[in-house]
Coordinates of C-alpha atoms in Angstrom, one line a residue:
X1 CA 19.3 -19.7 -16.4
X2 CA 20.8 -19.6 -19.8
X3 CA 21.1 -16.1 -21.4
X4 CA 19.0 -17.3 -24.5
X5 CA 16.0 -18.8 -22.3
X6 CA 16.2 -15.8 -19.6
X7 CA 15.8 -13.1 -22.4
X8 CA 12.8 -15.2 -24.1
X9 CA 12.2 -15.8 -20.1
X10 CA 12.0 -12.0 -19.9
X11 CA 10.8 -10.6 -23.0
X12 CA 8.3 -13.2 -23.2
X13 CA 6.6 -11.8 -19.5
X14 CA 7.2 -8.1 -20.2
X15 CA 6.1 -8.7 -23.6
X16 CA 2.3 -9.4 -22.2
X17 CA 2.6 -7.4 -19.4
X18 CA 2.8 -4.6 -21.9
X19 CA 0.6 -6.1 -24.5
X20 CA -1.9 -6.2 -21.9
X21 CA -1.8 -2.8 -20.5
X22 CA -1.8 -1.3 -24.5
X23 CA -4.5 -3.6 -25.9
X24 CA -6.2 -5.6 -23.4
X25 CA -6.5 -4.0 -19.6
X26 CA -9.6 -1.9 -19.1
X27 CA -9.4 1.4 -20.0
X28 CA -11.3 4.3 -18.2
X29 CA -13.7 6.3 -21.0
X30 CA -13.2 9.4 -20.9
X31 CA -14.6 11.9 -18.7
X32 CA -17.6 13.1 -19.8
X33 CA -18.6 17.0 -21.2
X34 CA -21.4 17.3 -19.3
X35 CA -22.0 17.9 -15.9
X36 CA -22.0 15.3 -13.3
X37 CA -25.7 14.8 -12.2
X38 CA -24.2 13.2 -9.0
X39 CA -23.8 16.6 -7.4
X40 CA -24.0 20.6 -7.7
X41 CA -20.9 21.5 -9.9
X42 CA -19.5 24.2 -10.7
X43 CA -17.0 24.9 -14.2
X44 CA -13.3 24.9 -13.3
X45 CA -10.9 26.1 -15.8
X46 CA -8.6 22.6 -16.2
X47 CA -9.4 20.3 -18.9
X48 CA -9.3 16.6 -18.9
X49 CA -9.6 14.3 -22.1
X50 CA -13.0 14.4 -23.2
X51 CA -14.2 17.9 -22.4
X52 CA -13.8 20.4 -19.4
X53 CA -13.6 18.6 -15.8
X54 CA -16.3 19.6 -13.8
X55 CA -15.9 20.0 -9.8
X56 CA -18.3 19.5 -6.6
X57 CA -20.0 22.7 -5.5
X58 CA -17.8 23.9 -2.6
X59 CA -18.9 25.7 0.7
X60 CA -16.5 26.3 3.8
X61 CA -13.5 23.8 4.4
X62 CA -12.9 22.4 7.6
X63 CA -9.4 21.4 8.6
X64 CA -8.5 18.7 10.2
X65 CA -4.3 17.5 11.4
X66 CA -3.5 13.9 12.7
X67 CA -0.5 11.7 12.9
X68 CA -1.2 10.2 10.0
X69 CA -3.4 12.6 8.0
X70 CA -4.0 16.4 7.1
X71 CA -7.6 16.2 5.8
X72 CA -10.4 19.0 4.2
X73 CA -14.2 18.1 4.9
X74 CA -16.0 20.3 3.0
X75 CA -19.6 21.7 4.7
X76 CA -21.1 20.9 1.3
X77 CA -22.5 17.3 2.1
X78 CA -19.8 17.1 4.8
X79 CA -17.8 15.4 2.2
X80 CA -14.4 14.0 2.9
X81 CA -12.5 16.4 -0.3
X82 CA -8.7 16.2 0.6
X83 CA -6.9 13.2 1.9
X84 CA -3.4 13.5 2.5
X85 CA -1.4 11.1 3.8
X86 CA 1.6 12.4 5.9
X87 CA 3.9 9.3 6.1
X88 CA 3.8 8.8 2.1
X89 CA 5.4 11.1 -0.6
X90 CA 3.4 12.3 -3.5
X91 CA 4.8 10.3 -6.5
X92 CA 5.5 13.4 -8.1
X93 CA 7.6 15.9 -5.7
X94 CA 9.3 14.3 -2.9
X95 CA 8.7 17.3 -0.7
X96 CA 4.6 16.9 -0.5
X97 CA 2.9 14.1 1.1
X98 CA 0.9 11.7 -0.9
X99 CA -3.0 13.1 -2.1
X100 CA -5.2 10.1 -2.0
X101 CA -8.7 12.1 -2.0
X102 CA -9.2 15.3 -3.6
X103 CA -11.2 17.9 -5.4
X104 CA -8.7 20.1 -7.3
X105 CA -6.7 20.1 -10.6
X106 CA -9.7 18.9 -12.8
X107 CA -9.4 15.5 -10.4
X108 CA -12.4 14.3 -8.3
X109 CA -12.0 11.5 -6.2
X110 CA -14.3 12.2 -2.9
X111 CA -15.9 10.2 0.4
X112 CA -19.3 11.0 0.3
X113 CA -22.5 10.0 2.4
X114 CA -25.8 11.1 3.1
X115 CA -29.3 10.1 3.9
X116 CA -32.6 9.1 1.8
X117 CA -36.3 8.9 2.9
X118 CA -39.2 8.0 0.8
X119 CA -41.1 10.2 3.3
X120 CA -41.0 14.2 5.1
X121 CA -39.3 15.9 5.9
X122 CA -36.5 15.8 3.5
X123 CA -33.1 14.7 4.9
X124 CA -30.0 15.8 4.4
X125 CA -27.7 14.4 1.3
X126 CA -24.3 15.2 0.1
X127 CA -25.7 18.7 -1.3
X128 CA -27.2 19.8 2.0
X129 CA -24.7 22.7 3.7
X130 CA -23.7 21.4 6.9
X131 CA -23.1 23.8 9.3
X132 CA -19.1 23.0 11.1
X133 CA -18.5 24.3 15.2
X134 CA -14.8 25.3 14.1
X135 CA -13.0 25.5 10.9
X136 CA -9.8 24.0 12.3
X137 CA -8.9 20.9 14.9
X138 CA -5.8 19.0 15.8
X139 CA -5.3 15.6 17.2
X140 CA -3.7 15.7 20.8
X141 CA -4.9 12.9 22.2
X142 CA -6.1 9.5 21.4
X143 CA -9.2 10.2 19.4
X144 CA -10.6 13.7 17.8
X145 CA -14.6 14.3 16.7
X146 CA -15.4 16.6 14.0
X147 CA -19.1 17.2 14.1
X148 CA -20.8 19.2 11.6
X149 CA -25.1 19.9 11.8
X150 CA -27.7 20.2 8.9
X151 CA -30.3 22.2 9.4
X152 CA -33.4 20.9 10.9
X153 CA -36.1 19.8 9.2
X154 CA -39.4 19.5 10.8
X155 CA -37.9 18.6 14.2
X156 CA -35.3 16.1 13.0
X157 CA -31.6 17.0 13.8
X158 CA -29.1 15.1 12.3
X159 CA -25.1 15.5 13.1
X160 CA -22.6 14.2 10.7
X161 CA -19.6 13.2 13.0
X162 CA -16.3 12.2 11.8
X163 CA -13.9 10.0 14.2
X164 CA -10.1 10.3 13.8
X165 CA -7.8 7.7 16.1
X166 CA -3.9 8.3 16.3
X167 CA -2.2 5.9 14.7
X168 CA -5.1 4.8 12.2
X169 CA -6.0 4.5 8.6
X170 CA -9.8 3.7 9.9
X171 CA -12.2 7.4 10.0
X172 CA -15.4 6.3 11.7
X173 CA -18.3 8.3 9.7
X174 CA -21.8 8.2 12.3
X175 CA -24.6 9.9 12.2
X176 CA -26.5 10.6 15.4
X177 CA -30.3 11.4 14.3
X178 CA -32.8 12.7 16.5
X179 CA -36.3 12.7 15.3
X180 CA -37.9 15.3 16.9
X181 CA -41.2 14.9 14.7
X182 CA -45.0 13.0 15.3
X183 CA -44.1 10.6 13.2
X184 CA -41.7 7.6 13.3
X185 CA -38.7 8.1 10.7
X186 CA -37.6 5.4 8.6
X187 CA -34.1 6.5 6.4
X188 CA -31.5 4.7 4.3
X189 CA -28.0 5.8 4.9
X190 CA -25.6 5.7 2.0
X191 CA -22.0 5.6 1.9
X192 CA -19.8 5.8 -1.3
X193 CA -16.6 6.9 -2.7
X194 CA -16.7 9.0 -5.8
X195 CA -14.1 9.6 -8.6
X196 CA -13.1 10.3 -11.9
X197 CA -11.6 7.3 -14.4
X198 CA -8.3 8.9 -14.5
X199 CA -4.7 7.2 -13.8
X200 CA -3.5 8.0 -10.1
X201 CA -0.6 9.9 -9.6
X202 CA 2.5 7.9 -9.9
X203 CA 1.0 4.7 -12.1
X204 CA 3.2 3.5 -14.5
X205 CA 3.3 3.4 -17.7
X206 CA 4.9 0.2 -18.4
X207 CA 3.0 -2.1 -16.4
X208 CA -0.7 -2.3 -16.0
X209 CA -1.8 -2.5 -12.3
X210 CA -5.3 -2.2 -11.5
X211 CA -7.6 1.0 -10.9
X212 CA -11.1 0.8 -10.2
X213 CA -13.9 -0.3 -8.0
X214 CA -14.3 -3.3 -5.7
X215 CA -16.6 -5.5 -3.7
X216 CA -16.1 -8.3 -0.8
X217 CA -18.2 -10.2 0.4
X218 CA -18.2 -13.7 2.3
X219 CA -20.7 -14.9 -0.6
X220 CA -18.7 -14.0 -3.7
X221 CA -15.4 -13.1 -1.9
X222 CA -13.3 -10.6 -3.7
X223 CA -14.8 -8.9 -7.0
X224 CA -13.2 -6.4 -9.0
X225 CA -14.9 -4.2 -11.8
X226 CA -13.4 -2.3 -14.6
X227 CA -14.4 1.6 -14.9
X228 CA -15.5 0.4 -18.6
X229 CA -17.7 -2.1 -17.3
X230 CA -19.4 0.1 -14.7
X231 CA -19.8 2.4 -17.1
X232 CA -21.8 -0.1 -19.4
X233 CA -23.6 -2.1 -16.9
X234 CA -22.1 -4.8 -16.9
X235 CA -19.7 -5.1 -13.4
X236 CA -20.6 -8.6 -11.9
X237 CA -20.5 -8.5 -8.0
X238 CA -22.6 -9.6 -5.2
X239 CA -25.6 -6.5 -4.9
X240 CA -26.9 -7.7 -1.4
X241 CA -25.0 -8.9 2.3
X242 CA -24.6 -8.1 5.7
X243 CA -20.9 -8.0 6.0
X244 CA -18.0 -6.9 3.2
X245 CA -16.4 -3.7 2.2
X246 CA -17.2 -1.5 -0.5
X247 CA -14.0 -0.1 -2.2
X248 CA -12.0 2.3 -4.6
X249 CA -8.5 0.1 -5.6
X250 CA -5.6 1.4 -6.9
X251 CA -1.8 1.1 -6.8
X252 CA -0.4 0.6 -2.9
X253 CA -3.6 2.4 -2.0
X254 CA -7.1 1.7 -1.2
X255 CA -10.1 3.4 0.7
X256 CA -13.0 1.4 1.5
X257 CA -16.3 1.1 3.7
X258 CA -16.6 -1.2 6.2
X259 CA -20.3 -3.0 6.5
X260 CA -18.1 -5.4 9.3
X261 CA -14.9 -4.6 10.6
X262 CA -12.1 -7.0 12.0
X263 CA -13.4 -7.9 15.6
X264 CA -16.5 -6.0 15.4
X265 CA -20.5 -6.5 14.4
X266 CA -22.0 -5.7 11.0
X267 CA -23.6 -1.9 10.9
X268 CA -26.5 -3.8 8.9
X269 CA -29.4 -3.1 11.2
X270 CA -31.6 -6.0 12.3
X271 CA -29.6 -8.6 10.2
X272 CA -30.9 -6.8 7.3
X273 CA -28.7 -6.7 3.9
X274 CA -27.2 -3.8 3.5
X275 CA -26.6 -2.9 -0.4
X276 CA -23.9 -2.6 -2.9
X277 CA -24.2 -0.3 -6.0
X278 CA -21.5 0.9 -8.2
X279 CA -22.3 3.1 -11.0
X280 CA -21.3 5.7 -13.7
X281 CA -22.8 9.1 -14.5
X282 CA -21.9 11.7 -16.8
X283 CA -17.6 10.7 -15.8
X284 CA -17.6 10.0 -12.1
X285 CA -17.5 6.9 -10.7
X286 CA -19.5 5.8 -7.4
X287 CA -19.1 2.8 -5.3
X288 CA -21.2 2.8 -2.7
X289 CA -23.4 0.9 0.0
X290 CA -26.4 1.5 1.4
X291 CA -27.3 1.0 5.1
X292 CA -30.9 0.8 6.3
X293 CA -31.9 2.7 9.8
X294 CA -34.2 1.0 12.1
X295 CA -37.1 3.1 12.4
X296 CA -36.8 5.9 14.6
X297 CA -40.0 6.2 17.0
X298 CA -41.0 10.2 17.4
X299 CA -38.6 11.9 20.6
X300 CA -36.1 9.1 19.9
X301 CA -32.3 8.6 19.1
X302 CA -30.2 7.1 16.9
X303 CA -26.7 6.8 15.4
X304 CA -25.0 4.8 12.8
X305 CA -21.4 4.5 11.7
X306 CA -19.9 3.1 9.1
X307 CA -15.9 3.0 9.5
X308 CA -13.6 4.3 6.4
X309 CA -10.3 2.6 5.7
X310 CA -8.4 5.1 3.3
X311 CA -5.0 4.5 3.0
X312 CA -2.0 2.3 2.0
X313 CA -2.4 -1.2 0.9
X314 CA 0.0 -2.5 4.0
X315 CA -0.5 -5.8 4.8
X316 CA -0.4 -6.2 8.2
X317 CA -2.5 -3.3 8.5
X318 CA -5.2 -4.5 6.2
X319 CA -5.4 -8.0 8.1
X320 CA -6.1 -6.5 11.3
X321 CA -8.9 -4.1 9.4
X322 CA -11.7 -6.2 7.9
X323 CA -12.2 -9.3 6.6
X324 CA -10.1 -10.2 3.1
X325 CA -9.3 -6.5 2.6
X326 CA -5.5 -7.2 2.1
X327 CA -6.8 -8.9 -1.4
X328 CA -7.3 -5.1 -2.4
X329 CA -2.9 -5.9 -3.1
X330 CA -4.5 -7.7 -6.2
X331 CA -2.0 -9.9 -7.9
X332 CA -4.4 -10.9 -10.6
X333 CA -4.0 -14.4 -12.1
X334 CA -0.6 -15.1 -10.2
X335 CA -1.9 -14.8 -6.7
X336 CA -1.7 -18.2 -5.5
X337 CA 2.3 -17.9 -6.2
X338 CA 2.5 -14.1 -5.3
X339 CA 0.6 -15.0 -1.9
X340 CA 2.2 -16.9 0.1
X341 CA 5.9 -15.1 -1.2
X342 CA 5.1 -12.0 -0.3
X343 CA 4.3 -13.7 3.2
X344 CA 7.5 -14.7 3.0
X345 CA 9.0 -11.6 2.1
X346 CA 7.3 -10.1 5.2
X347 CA 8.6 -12.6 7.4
X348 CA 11.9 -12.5 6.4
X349 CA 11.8 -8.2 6.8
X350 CA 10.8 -8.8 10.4
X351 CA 13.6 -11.0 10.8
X352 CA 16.6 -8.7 9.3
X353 CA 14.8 -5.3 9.7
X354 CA 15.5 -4.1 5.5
X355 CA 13.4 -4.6 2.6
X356 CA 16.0 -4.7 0.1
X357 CA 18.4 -7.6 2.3
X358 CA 15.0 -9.2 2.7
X359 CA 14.0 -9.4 -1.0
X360 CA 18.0 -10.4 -1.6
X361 CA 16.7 -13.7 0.9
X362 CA 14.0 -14.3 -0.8
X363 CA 15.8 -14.4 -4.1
X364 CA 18.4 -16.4 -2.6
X365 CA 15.7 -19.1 -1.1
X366 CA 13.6 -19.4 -4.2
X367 CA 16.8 -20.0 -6.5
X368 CA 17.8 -22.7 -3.9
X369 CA 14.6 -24.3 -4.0
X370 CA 14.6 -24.7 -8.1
X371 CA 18.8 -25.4 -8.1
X372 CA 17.8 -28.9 -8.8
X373 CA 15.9 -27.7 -11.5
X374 CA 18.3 -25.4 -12.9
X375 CA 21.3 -27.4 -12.3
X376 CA 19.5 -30.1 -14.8
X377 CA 18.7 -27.1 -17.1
X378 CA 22.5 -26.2 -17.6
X379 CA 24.0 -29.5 -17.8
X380 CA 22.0 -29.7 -21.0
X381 CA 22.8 -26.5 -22.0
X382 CA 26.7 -27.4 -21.2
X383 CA 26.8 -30.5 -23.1
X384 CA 25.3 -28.8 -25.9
X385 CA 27.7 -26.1 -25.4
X386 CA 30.3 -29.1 -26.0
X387 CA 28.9 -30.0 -29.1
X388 CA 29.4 -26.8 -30.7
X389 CA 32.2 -27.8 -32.4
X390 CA 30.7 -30.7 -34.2
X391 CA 27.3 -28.6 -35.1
X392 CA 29.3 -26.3 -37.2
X393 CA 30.9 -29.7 -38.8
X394 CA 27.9 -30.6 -39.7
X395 CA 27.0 -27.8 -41.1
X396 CA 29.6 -27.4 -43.4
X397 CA 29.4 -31.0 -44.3
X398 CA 25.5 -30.4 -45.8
X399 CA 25.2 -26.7 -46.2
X400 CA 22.1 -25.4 -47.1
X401 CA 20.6 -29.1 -46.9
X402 CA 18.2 -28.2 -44.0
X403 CA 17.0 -31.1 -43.7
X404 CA 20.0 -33.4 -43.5
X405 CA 21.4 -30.8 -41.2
X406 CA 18.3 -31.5 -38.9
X407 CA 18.5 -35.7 -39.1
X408 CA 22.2 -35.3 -38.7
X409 CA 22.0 -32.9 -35.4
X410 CA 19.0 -35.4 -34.2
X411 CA 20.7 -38.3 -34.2
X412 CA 24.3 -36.8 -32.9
X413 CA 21.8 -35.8 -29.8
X414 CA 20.3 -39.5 -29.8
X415 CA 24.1 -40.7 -29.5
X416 CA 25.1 -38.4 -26.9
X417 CA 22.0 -38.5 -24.7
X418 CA 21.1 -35.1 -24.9
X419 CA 17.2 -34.1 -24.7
X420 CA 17.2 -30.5 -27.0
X421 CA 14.4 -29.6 -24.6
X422 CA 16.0 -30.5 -21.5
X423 CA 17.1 -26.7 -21.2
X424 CA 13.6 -25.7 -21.7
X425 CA 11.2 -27.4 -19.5
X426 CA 13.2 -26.5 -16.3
X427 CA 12.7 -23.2 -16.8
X428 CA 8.9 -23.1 -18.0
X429 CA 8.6 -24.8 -14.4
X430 CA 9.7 -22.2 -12.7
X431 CA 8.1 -18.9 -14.8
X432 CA 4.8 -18.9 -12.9
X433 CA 6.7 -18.5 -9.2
X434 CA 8.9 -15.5 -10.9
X435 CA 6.1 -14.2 -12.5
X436 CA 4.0 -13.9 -9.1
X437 CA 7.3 -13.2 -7.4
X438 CA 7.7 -10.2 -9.7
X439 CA 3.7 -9.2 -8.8
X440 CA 4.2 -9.4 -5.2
X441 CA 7.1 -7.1 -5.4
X442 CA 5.2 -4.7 -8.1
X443 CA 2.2 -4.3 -5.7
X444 CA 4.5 -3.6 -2.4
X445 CA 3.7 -0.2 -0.7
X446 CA 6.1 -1.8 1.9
X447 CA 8.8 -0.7 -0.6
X448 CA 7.4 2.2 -1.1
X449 CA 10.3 5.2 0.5
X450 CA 11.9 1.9 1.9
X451 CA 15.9 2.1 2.6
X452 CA 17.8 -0.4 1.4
X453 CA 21.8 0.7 1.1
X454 CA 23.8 4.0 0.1
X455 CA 21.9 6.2 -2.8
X456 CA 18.6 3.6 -2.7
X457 CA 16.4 5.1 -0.5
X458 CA 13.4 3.8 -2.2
X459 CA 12.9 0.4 -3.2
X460 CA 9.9 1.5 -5.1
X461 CA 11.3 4.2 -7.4
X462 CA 13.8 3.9 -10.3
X463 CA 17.4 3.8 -8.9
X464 CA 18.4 7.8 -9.3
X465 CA 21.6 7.2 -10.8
X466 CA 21.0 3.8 -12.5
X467 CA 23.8 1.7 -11.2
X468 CA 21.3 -1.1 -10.8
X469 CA 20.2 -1.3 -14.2
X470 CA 23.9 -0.7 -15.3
X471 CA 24.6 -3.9 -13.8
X472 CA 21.8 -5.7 -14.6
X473 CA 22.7 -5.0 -18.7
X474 CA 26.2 -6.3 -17.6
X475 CA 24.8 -9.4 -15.9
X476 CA 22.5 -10.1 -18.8
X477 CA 25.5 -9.6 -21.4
X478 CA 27.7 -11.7 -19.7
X479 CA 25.1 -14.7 -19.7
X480 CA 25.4 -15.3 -23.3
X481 CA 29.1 -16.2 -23.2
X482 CA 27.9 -19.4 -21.4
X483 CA 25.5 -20.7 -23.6
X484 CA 26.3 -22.5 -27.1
X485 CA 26.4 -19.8 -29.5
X486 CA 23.4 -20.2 -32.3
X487 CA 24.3 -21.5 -35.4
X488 CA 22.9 -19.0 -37.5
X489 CA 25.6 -15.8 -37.2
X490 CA 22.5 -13.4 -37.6
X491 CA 21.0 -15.0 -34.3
X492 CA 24.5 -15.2 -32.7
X493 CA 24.4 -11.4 -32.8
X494 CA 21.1 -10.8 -31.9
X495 CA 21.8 -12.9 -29.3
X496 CA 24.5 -10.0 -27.9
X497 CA 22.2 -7.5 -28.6
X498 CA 19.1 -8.3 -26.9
X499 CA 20.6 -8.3 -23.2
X500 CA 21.2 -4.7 -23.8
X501 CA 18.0 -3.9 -25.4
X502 CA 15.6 -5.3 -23.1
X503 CA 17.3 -4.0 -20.3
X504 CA 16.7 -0.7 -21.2
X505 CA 13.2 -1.0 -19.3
X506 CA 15.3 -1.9 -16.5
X507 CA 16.1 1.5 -16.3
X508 CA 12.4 2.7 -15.3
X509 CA 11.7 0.0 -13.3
X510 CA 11.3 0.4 -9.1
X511 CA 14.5 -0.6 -7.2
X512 CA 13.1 -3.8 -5.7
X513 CA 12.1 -5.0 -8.7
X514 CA 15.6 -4.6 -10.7
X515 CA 17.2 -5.8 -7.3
X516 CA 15.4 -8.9 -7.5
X517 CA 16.0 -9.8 -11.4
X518 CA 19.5 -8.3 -10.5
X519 CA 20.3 -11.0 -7.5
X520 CA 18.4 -13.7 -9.8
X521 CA 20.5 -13.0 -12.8
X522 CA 24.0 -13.4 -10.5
X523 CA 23.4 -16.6 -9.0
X524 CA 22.6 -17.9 -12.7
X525 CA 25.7 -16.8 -13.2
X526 CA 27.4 -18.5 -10.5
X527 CA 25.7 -21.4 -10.9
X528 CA 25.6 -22.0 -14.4
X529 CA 29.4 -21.4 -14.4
X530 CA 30.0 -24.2 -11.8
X531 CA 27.9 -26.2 -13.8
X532 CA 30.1 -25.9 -16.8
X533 CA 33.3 -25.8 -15.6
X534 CA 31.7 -29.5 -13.9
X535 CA 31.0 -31.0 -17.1
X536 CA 33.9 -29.7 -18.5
X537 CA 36.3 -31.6 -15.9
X538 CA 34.3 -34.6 -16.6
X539 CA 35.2 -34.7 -20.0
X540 CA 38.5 -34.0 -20.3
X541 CA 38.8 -37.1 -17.9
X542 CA 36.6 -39.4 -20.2
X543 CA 39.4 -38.1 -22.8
X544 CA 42.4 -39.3 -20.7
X545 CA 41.1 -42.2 -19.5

């Protein structure tokens, strides 16, 4: 690719990336003054934009330590408060592990359920105090139970019991009822995530990825809704289904619930719809479904769960968790290019075992596929290259005659067989694929604390010492010696500029990504320099012969 076409190439897809993210991605409003009405709060000294951040009412914590997690349920609701996961470092020190749920430092982003009933006796809700057997547990084995009680209410009893399995992102939430009353008990079981409209830890400010609420559904299939368009009533998503996820999105993480998990039945009772609601109040954001309970006849039992997903956006894991939850890696309008290459990118990393070696295939196979393409592109570039020499003839031969200038160059391209745009349409070919290629690198938690060689130790952080960037300025400089210089001087040095301009950026970009353009750029190289030196060799021996 041509230095002039691969800086428009670049500027050109960074330039709405960025656009986008300042003028036209949704922006969360700000959280609100007033109290959340969602739950007992209480003031808490940190401030957010928009007034002071309000927290949930806090009783006892309850501790809980897995493989994968180290996690705070709160006896207030039995809310799921802190959410750590272990094999992840926060975005901000190294040394923690990544926060995904929490309740502290003006943040709020919470797992909340609870139970609703038109009729006596009054059952319990995320504000009811649970009461917790033990304030600490520890998985040993395969599978750990945290139960917590509310207190009974006119001879119902109802457990809140949380499942943790080794090895898994899943948290089945159940409750087991037992309706001790005269009467039969009919209750609606909720289930939602709550949380402020504030950027997550570690998003970046250069590129817009999404953060916000989701819905799936078999009927209307993946549905996304801005926190601005909750807020004002106007998120579009299926409201009613048996089967789907309910989710919070947001860079290489996700939680959601599970109305039907891979391999297993819908927790809709009696082929009933269970309910989707996402809302706004007062700053918090709640996406939530709603589960009817089969009436509970009086000395009966009965238990629900609804499974929680809450953790990274891994593929492979996600496809083996419910149905068309691995579209929570959302790669907006590019996703039938970004699709099927991050497949390939996956394959390819369980065939060599490295991320980085596996993104430097992938580079390698998509250039190969469009060499055709780009080999077309810099034989027109080299023969124009060729024609330098008369261009500035010309130029001195009508001066500031613009339009002369412009027959003249036409018809010296109509005698040469030279298509001006032949260097062009090549490439706008190709920008969709390196667009979505770019995407499906961007939303990679794969890459996230991924080796790749020496010093990079994670693909999905800046390179530390900016070596990479380094060389992708020299890459990009060294382009424009291969290209037909423009005629005007003042573009000719813009022209040398640029390449170190833009790849300024390149210097807060994640490894993988830089690795990629880097790779990309070097084969360019390679290839447009063969091309040259090829058309070159053919005319010095149309000269001699």
């Amino acid at each position: 690719m041509d230095s002039k076409r691969l800086i428009l190439f670049i500027a050109l897809s960074l330039g709405i990336i960025l656009l986008w993210d300042q003028y036209f991605a949704p922006k969360a409003p700000p959280v609100a003054a007033t109290q959340p009405q969602v739950a007992q709060v209480a003031p808490q000294s940190a401030a957010t934009p928009g007034g002071d951040a309000a927290r949930l009412a806090s009783g006892q914590r309850v501790k809980v330590s897995t493989d994968l997690f180290d996690a705070q349920i709160d006896t207030v609701g039995g809310d799921l408060r802190e959410l750590k996961l272990k094999a992840f470092d926060s975005a901000n020190d190294e040394k923690k592990p990544f926060e995904l749920f929490t309740d502290k430092g003006g943040r709020v982003y919470v797992a909340q359920t609870g139970l609703v009933s038109t009729a006596e006796p009054a059952l319990p809700t995320h504000k009811t105090v649970f009461s917790a057997e033990q304030t600490a547990y520890t998985l040993n084995g395969d599978s750990l139970e945290v139960r917590l009680s509310a207190p009974e209410a006119n001879g119902v009893k109802v457990d809140k019991v949380y499942v943790f399995r080794k090895g898994s992102y899943r948290v089945d939430v159940r409750y087991d009822i037992a309706n001790g009353s005269a009467k039969p008990l009919s209750t609606t079981a909720y289930y939602r995530l709550l949380r402020d409209g504030e950027t997550p830890e570690g998003e970046s400010r250069l590129t817009y990825t999404f953060t916000g609420p989701a819905v799936y559904t078999s009927e209307g299939k993946f549905q996304k809704a801005s926190f601005e368009d909750v807020a004002k009533g106007k998120a579009d998503y299926v409201k009613n289904a048996d089967n789907g996820w309910v989710a919070m999105v947001q860079h290489y993480f996700v939680s959601a619930w599970l109305l039907k998990p891979e391999g297993g039945a819908s927790v809709c009772a009696n082929d009933k719809a269970c309910r989707f609601e996402l809302k706004e109040n007062a700053g918090l954001y709640s996406a939530a479904t709603l589960v009817d309970v089969p009436a509970i006849a009086p000395g009966a039992k009965k238990s629900l769960s609804v499974p929680l997903y809450a953790g990274p956006e891994e593929y492979n894991t996600l496809v083996k968790t419910a149905e068309g939850l691995e579209l929570t890696k959302d790669y907006g309008w590019v996703h039938i290019f970004a699709s099927p290459l991050f497949w390939l990118l996956t394959k390819l990393h369980a065939l060599i075992g490295n991320w980085g070696w596996a993104i430097v295939l992938l580079t390698l196979i998509v250039k190969g596929v469009f060499y055709p393409l780009n080999a077309a592109s810099y034989r027109s570039m080299a023969k124009m290259k060729a024609l330098a020499p008369r261009l500035e003839r010309l130029k001195e031969q009508f001066g500031d005659d613009r339009m002369k200038m412009q027959q003249a160059t036409m018809e010296m391209y109509k005698v040469e067989k030279i298509n001006p745009l032949g260097g062009c349409l090549p490439i706008l070919v190709q920008i969709p694929v390196f667009i979505g290629l770019y995407w499906s690198l961007l939303a990679s938690v794969e890459l996230r604390q991924a080796d790749w060689i020496l010093w990079i130790n994670d693909l999905a952080r800046p390179d530390p010492y900016y070596v990479l960037p380094a060389l992708m300025a020299i890459t990009m400089y060294l382009q424009t010696f291969l290209n037909p210089p423009p005629a005007d001087p003042v573009q000719a040095k813009m022209m040398k500029i640029m390449p170190i301009a833009f790849s300024v950026m390149f210097f807060f970009f994640a490894s993988g990504l830089v690795l990629y353009w880097l790779v990309n750029n070097i084969l360019s190289i390679a290839q447009q320099w063969h091309v040259n030196r090829s058309i070159e060799r053919s005319r010095k021996a149309a000269l001699q012969s």
